[in-house]
CSV table of C-alpha atoms in Angstrom, one decimal:
chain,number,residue,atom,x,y,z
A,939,UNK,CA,141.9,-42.2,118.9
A,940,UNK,CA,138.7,-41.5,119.1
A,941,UNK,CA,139.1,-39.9,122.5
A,942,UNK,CA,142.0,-38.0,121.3
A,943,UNK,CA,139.4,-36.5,118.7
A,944,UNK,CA,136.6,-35.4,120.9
A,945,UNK,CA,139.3,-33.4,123.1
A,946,UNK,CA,140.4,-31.6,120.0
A,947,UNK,CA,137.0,-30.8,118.9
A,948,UNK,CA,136.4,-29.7,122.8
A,949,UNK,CA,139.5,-27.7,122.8
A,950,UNK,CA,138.5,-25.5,119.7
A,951,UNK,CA,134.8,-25.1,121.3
A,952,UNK,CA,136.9,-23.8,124.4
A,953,UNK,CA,139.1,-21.3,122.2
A,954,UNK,CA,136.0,-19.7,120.7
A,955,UNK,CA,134.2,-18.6,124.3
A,956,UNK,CA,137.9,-17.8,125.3
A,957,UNK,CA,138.3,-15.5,122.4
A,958,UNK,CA,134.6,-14.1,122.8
A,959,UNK,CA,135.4,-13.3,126.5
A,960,UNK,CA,138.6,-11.5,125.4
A,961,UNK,CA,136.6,-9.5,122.9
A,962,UNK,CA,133.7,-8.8,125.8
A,963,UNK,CA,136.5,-7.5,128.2
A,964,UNK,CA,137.7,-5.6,125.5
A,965,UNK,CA,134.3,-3.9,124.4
A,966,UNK,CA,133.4,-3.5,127.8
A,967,UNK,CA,137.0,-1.1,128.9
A,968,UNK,CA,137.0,0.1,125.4
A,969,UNK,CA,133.6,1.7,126.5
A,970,UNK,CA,134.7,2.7,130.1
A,971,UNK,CA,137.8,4.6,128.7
A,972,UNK,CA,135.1,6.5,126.4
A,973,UNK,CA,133.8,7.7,129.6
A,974,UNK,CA,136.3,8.2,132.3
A,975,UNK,CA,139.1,9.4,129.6
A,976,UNK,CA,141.1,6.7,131.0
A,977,UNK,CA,144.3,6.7,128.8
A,978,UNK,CA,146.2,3.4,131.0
A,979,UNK,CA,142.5,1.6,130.2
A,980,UNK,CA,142.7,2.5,126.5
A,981,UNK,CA,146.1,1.3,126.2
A,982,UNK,CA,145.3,-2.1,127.7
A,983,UNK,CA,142.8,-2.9,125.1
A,984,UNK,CA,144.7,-1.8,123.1
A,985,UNK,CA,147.7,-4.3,123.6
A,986,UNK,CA,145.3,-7.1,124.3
A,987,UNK,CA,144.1,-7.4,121.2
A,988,UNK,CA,147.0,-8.9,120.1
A,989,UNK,CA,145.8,-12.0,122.3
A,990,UNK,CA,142.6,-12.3,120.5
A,991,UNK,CA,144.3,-12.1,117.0
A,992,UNK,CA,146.3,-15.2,118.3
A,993,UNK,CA,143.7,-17.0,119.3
A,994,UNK,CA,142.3,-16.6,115.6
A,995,UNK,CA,145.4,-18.3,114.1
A,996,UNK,CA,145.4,-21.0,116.8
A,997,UNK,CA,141.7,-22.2,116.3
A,998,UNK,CA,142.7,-21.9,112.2
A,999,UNK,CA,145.2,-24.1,112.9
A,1000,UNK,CA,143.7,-26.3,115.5
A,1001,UNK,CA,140.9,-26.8,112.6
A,1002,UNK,CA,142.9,-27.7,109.4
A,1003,UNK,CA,144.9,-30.3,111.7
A,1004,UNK,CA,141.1,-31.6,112.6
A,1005,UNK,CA,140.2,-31.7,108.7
A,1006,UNK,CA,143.3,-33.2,108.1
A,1007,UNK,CA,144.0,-35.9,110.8
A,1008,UNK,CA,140.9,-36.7,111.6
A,1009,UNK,CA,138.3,-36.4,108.4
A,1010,UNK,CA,135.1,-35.7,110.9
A,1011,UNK,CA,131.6,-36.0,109.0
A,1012,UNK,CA,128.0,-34.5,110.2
A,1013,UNK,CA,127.9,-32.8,113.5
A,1014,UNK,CA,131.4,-32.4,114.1
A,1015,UNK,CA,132.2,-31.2,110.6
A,1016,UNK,CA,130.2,-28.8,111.6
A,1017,UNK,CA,132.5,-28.0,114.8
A,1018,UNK,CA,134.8,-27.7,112.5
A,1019,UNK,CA,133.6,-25.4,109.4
A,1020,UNK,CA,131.9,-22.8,111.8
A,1021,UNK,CA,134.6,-22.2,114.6
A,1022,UNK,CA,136.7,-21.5,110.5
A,1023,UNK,CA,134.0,-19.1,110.2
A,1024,UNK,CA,133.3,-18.0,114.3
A,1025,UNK,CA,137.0,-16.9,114.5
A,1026,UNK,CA,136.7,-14.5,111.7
A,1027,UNK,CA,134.3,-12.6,113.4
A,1028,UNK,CA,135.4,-12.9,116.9
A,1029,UNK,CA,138.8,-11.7,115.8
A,1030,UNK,CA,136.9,-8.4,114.4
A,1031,UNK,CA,134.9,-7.7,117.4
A,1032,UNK,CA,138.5,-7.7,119.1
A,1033,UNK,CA,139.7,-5.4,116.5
A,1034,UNK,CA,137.1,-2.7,116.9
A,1035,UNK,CA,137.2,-2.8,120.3
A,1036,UNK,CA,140.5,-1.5,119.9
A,1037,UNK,CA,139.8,1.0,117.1
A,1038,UNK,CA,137.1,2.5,120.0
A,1039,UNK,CA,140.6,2.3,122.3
A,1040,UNK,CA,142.9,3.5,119.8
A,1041,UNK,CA,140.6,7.2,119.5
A,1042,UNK,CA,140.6,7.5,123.0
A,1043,UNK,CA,144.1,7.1,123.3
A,1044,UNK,CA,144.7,9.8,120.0
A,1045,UNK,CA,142.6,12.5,121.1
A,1046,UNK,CA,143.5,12.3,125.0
A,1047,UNK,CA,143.7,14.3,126.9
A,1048,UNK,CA,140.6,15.6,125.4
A,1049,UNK,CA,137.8,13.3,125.6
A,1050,UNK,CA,137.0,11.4,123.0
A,1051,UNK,CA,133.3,12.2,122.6
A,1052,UNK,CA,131.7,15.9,123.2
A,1053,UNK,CA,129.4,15.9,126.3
A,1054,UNK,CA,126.0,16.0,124.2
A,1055,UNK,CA,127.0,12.5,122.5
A,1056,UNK,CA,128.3,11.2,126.2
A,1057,UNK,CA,124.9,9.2,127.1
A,1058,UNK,CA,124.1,7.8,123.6
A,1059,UNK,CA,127.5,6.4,123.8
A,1060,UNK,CA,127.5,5.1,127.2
A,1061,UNK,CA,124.4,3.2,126.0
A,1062,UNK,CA,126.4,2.2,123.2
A,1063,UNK,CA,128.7,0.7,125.3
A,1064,UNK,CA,125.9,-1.1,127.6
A,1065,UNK,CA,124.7,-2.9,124.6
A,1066,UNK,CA,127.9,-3.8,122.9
A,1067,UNK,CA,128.9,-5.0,126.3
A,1068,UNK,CA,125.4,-7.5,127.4
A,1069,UNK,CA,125.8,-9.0,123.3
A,1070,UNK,CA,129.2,-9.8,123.7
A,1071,UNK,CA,128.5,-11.6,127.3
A,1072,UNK,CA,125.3,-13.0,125.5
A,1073,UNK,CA,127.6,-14.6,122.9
A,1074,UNK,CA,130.1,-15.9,125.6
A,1075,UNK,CA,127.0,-17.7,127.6
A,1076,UNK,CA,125.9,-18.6,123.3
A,1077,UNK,CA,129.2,-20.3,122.7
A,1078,UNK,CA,129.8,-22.0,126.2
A,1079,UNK,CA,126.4,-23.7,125.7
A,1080,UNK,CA,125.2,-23.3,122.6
A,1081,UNK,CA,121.5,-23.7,121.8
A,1082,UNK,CA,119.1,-21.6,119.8
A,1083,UNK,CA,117.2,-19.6,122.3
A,1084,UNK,CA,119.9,-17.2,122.8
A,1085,UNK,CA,119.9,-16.3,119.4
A,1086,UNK,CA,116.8,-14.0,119.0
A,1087,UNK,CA,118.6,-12.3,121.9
A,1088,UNK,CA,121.5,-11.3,120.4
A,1089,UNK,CA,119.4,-10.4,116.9
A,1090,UNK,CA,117.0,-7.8,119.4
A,1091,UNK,CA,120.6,-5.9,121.4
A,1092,UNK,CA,121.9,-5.6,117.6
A,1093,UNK,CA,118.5,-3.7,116.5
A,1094,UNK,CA,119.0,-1.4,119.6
A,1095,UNK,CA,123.0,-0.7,118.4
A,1096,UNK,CA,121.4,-0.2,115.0
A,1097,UNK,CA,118.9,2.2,116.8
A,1098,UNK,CA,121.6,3.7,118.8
A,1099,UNK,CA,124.1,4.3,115.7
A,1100,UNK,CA,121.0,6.2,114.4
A,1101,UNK,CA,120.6,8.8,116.8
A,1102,UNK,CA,123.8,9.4,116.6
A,1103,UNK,CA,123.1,10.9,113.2
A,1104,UNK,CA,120.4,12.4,114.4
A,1105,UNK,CA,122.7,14.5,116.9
A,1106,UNK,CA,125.1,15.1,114.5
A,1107,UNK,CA,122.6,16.6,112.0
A,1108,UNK,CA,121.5,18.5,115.1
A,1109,UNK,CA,124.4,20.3,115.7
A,1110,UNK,CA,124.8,23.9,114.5
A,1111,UNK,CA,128.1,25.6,113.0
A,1112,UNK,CA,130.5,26.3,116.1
A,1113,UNK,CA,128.8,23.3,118.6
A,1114,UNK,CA,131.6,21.0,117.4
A,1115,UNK,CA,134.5,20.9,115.4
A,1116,UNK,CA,134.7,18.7,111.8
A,1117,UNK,CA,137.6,16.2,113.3
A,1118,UNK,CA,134.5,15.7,116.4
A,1119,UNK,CA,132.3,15.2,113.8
A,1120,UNK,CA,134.4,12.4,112.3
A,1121,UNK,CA,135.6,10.4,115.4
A,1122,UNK,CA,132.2,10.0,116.8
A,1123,UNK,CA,131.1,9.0,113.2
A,1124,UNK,CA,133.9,6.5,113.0
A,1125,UNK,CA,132.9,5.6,117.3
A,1126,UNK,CA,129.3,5.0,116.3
A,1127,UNK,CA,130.1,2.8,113.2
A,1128,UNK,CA,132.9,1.1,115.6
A,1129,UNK,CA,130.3,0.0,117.6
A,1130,UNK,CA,127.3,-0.7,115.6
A,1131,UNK,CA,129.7,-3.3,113.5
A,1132,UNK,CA,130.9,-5.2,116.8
A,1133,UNK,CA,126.7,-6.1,117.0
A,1134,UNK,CA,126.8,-7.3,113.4
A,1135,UNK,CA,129.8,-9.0,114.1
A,1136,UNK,CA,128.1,-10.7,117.0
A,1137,UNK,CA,125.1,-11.5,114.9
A,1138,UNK,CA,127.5,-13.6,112.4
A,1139,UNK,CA,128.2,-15.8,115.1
A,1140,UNK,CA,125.1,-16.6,116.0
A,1141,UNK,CA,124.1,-17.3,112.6
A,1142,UNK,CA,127.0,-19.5,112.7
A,1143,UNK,CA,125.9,-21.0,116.2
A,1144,UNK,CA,122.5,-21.7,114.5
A,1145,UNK,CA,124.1,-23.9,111.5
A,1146,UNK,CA,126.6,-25.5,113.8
A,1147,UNK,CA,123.2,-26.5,115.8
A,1148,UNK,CA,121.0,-27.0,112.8
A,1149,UNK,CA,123.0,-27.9,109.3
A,1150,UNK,CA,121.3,-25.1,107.8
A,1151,UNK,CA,123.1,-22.6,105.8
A,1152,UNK,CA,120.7,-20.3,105.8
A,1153,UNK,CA,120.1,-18.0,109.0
A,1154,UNK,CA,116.4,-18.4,110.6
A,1155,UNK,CA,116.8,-16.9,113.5
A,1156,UNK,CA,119.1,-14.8,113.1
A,1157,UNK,CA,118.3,-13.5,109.9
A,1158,UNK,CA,119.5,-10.4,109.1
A,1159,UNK,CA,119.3,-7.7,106.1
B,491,UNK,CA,135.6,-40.3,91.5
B,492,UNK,CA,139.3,-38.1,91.7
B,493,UNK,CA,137.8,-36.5,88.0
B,494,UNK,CA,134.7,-35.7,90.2
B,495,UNK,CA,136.9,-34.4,93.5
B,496,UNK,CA,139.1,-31.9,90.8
B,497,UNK,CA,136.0,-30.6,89.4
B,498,UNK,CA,134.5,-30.2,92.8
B,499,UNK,CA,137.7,-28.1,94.1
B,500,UNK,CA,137.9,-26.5,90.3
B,501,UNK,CA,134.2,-25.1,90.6
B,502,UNK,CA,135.5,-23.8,94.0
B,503,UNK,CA,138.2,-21.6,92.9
B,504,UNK,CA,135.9,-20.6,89.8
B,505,UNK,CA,133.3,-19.3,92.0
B,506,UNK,CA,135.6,-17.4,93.9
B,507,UNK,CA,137.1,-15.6,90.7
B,508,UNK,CA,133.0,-14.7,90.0
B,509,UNK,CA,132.5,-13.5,93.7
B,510,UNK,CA,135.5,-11.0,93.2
B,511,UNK,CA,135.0,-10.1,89.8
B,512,UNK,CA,131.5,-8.9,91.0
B,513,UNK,CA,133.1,-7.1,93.8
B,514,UNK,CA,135.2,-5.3,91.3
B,515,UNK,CA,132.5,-4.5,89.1
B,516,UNK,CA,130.7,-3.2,92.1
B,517,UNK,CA,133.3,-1.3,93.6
B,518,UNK,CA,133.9,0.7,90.3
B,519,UNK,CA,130.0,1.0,89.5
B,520,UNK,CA,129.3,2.8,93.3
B,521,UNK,CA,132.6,5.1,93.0
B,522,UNK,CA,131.2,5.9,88.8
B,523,UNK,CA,128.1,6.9,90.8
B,524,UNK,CA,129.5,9.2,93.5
B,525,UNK,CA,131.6,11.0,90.6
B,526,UNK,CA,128.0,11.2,87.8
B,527,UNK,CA,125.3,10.9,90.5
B,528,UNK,CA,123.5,8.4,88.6
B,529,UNK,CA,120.7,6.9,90.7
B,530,UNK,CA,120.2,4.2,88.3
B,531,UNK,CA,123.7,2.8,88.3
B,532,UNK,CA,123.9,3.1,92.6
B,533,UNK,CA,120.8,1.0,92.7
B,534,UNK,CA,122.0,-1.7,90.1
B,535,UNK,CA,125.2,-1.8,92.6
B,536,UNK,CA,122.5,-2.3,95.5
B,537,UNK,CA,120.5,-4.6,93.3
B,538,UNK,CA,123.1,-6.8,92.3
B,539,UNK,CA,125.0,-7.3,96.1
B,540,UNK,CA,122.4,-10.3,96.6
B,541,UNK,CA,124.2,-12.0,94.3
B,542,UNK,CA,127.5,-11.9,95.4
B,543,UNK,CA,125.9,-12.8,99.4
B,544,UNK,CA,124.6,-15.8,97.6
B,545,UNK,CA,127.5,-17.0,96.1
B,546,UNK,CA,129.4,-17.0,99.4
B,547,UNK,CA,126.1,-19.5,100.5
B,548,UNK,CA,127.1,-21.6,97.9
B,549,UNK,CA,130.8,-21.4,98.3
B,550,UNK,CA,130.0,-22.2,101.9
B,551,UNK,CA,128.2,-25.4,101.0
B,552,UNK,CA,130.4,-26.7,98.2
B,553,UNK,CA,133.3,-26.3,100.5
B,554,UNK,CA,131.3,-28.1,103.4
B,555,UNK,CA,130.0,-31.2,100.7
B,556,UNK,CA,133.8,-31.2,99.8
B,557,UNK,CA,135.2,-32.0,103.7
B,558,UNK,CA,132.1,-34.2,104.2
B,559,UNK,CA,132.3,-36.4,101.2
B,560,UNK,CA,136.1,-36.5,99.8
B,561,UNK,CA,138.6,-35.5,103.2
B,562,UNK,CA,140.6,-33.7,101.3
B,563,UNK,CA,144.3,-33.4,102.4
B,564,UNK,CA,147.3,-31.2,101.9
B,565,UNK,CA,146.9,-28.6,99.2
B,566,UNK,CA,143.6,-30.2,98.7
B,567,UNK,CA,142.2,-29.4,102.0
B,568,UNK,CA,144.0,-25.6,102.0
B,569,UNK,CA,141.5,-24.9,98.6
B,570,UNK,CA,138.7,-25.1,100.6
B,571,UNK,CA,139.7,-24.1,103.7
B,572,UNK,CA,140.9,-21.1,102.2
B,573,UNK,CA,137.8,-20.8,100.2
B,574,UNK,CA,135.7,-21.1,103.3
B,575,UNK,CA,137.8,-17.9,104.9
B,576,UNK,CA,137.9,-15.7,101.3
B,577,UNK,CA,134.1,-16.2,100.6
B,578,UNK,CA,133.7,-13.9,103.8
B,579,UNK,CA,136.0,-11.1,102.8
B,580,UNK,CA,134.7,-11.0,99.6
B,581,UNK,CA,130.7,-10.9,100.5
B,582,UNK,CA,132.2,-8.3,102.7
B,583,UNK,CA,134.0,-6.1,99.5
B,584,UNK,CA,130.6,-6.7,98.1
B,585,UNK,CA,128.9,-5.1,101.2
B,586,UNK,CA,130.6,-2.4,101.4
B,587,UNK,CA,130.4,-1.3,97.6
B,588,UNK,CA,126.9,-1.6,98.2
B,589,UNK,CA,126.9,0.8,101.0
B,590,UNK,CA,128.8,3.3,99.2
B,591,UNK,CA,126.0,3.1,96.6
B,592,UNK,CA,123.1,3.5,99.1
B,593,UNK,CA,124.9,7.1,100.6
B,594,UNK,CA,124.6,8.4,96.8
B,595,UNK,CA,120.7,6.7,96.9
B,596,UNK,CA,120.0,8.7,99.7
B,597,UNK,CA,121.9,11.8,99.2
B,598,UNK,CA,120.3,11.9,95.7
B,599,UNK,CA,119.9,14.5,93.8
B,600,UNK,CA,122.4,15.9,96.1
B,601,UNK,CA,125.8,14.7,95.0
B,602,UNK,CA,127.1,12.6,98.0
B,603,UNK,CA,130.3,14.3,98.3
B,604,UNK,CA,131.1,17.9,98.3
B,605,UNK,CA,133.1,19.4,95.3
B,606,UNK,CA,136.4,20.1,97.4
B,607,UNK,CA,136.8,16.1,98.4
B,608,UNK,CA,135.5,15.0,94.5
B,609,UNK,CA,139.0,14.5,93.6
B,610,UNK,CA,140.0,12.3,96.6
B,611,UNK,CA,137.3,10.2,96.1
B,612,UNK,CA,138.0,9.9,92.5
B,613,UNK,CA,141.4,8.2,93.2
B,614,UNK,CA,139.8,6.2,96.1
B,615,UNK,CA,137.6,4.6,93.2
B,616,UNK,CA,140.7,4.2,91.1
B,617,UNK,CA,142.6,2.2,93.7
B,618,UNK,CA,140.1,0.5,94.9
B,619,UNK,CA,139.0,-1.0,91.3
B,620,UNK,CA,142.6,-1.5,90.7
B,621,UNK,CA,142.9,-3.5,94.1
B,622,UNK,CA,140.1,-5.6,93.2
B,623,UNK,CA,140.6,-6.4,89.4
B,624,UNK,CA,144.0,-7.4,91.3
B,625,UNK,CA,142.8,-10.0,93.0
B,626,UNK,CA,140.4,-11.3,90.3
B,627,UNK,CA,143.9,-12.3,88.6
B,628,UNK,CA,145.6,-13.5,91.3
B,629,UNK,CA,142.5,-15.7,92.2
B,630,UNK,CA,142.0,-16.6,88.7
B,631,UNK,CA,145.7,-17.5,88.4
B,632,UNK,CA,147.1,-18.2,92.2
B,633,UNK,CA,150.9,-16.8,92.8
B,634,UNK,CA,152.9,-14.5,95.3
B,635,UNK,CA,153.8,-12.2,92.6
B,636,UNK,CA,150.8,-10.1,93.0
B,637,UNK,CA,150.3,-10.5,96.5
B,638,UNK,CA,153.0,-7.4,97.4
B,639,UNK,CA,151.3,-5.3,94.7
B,640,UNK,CA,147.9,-5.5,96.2
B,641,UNK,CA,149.8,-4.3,99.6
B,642,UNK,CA,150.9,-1.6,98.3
B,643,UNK,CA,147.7,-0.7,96.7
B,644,UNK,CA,146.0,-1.0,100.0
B,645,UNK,CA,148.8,1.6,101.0
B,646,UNK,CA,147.2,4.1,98.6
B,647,UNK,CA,143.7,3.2,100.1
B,648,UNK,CA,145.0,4.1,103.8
B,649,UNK,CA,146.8,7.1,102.6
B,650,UNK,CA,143.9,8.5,100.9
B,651,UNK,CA,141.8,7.7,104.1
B,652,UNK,CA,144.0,10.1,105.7
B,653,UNK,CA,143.9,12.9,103.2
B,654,UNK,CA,140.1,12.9,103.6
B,655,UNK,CA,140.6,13.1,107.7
B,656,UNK,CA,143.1,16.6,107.0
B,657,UNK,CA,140.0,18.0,104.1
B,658,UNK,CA,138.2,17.3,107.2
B,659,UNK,CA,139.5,19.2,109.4
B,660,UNK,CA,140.7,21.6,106.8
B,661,UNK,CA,137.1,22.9,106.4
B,662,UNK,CA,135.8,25.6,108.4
B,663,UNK,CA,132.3,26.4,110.3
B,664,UNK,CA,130.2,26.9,107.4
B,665,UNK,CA,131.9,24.9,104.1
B,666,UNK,CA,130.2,21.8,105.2
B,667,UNK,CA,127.1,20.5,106.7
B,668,UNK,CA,127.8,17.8,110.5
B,669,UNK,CA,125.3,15.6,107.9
B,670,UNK,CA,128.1,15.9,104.8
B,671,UNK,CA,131.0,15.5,107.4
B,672,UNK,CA,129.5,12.3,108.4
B,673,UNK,CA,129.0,10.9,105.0
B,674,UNK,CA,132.0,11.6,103.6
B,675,UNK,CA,133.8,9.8,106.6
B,676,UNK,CA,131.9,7.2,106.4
B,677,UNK,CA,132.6,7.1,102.4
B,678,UNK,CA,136.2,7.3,103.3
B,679,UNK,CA,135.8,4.1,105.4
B,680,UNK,CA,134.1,1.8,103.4
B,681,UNK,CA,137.3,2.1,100.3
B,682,UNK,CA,139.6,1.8,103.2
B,683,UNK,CA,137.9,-1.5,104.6
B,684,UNK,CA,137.9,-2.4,101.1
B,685,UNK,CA,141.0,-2.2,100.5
B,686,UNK,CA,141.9,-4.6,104.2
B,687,UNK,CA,139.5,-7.2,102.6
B,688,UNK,CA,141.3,-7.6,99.8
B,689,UNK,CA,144.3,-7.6,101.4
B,690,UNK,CA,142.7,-10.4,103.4
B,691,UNK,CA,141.8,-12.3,100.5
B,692,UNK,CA,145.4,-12.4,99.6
B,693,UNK,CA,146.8,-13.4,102.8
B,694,UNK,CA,144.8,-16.4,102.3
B,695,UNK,CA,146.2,-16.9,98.5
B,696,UNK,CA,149.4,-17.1,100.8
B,697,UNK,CA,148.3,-20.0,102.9
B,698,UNK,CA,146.8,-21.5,99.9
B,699,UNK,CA,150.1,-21.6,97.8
B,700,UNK,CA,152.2,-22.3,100.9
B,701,UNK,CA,150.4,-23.4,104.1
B,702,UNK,CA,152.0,-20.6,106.4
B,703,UNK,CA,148.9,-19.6,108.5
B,704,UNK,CA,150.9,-16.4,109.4
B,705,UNK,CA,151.1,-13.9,106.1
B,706,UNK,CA,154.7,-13.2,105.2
B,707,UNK,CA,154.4,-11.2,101.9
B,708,UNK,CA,151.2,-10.1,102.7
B,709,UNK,CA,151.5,-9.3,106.2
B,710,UNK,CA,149.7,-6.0,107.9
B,711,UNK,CA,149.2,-4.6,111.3
């Protein structure tokens, strides 16, 4: 029985880095279709994200039956109540992956993002892509040091969503269109919420580690 | 000890009625503040967030105490697993009335919103108060009844999201600042998310009252 247990709890461990890989793979050919105006690419994130919705009802699942059947106290309570809370999260970062996908795909053939917003976007995409991969190496071994690593790639979206407003308020009647104005608004938003995202699963790695309810580490305004 | 366990899951659900209730009064204080301007009431929004984010802390840990201390089962163990998943959307609703606060905070004494999208933005803040006093009910007094209404409110949300997207690119080089472009999209966002979490909220109402993880009557793509 108690063997049984221990393979359940490793099971919903192993559904959370699966699900944070998806959501990397996503992020990461969400961001290349941004560049290359790759409509195929866009269309694949966009259909995989039906995976990682899956995988959010499965791990739901998988942790009532836990609750249920099993009654687990202390640390693996804690398994329990943050991969309820982790999966939330993870399922977002999925979903705005696709969002990023879902714009390249509406205004193609056109590119997605005017040429003078092309390199703040590509580093966008750098970042979203190394704190999804950091979370992935996070959940697969979880332990606190990665956590102040994820908190410093989300300053540097945050950073990064910023100039983008900077560029926008740079831009002069003619230079680009209202509806261009919008999408990279929405783009920029897209992507500074996938590091937030990130962040509440480490804050969530940090409790599962620590009992503490309160973020530390991965504090965050 | 079972009078103890039903006060436990009572205070639960009670504190979850508060959270939204908050939210609601939030919601409608921000979209007051984008239609009078009124500095004063967009901070109080802002001010008053930090309560709602600590109520989801202590949902969080009642929840937790709950699993550890009396292994709930059956529709026991759904109250707090489904309070565990709501207290997230709803520190979210509360999040984002917040941020629709802050734009008029930093717009002001500019308006936040240009005169020709005033009106759209007006019935935004309708349906989106109407969403959430919607869910304080059905929270306060748990059945599917109200769970198709608050679809179909969230229908009005995403329509109106759209209506701001044609203003947008209704206006011509000139009407509008990139800057007030920006904002209002962003504006537009934040009552559409609002509008998902709620829907959110009750999809979980739905597992709560029947144990299907997948939403029926509350079901969205």
């Amino acid at each position: 029985m108690r063997e049984v247990f221990k393979n359940e709890l490793k099971a919903l461990a192993d559904d959370l880095v699966i699900m944070a890989s998806k959501a990397a793979q996503a992020i990461e050919q969400a961001s290349e279709a941004i560049q290359t105006n790759d409509l195929g690419l866009a269309e694949s994130v966009i259909d995989s994200d039906r995976e990682i919705d899956n995988l959010e009802s499965q791990i739901d699942r998988q942790a009532a039956q836990i609750l249920a059947l099993q009654a687990p106290v202390a640390a693996d309570l804690r398994v329990v109540i943050s991969a309820l809370k982790m999966s939330i999260a993870l399922e977002r970062m999925g979903d705005l992956a696709r969002h990023i996908a879902s714009l390249v795909r509406i205004r193609h053939p056109k590119p997605a993002v005017p040429d003078e917003f092309r390199d703040t976007f590509n580093n966008m995409g750098r970042s979203a892509k190394l704190i999804s991969t950091t979370l992935v190496s996070l959940l697969d071994n979880p332990g606190l040091a990665a956590v102040p690593t994820i908190n410093a790639i989300d300053e540097e979206l945050d950073e990064l969503h910023l100039r983008i407003f900077t560029l926008i308020s740079d831009q002069q009647p003619g230079d680009i269109t209202p509806a261009q104005i919008a999408d990279v608004t929405l783009l920029s938003r897209y992507y500074e919420r996938f590091g937030d995202q990130a962040v509440n699963v480490s804050q969530k790695v940090e409790y599962l580690l620590t009992g503490n309810w309160e973020p530390e580490l991965s504090a965050k305004d």
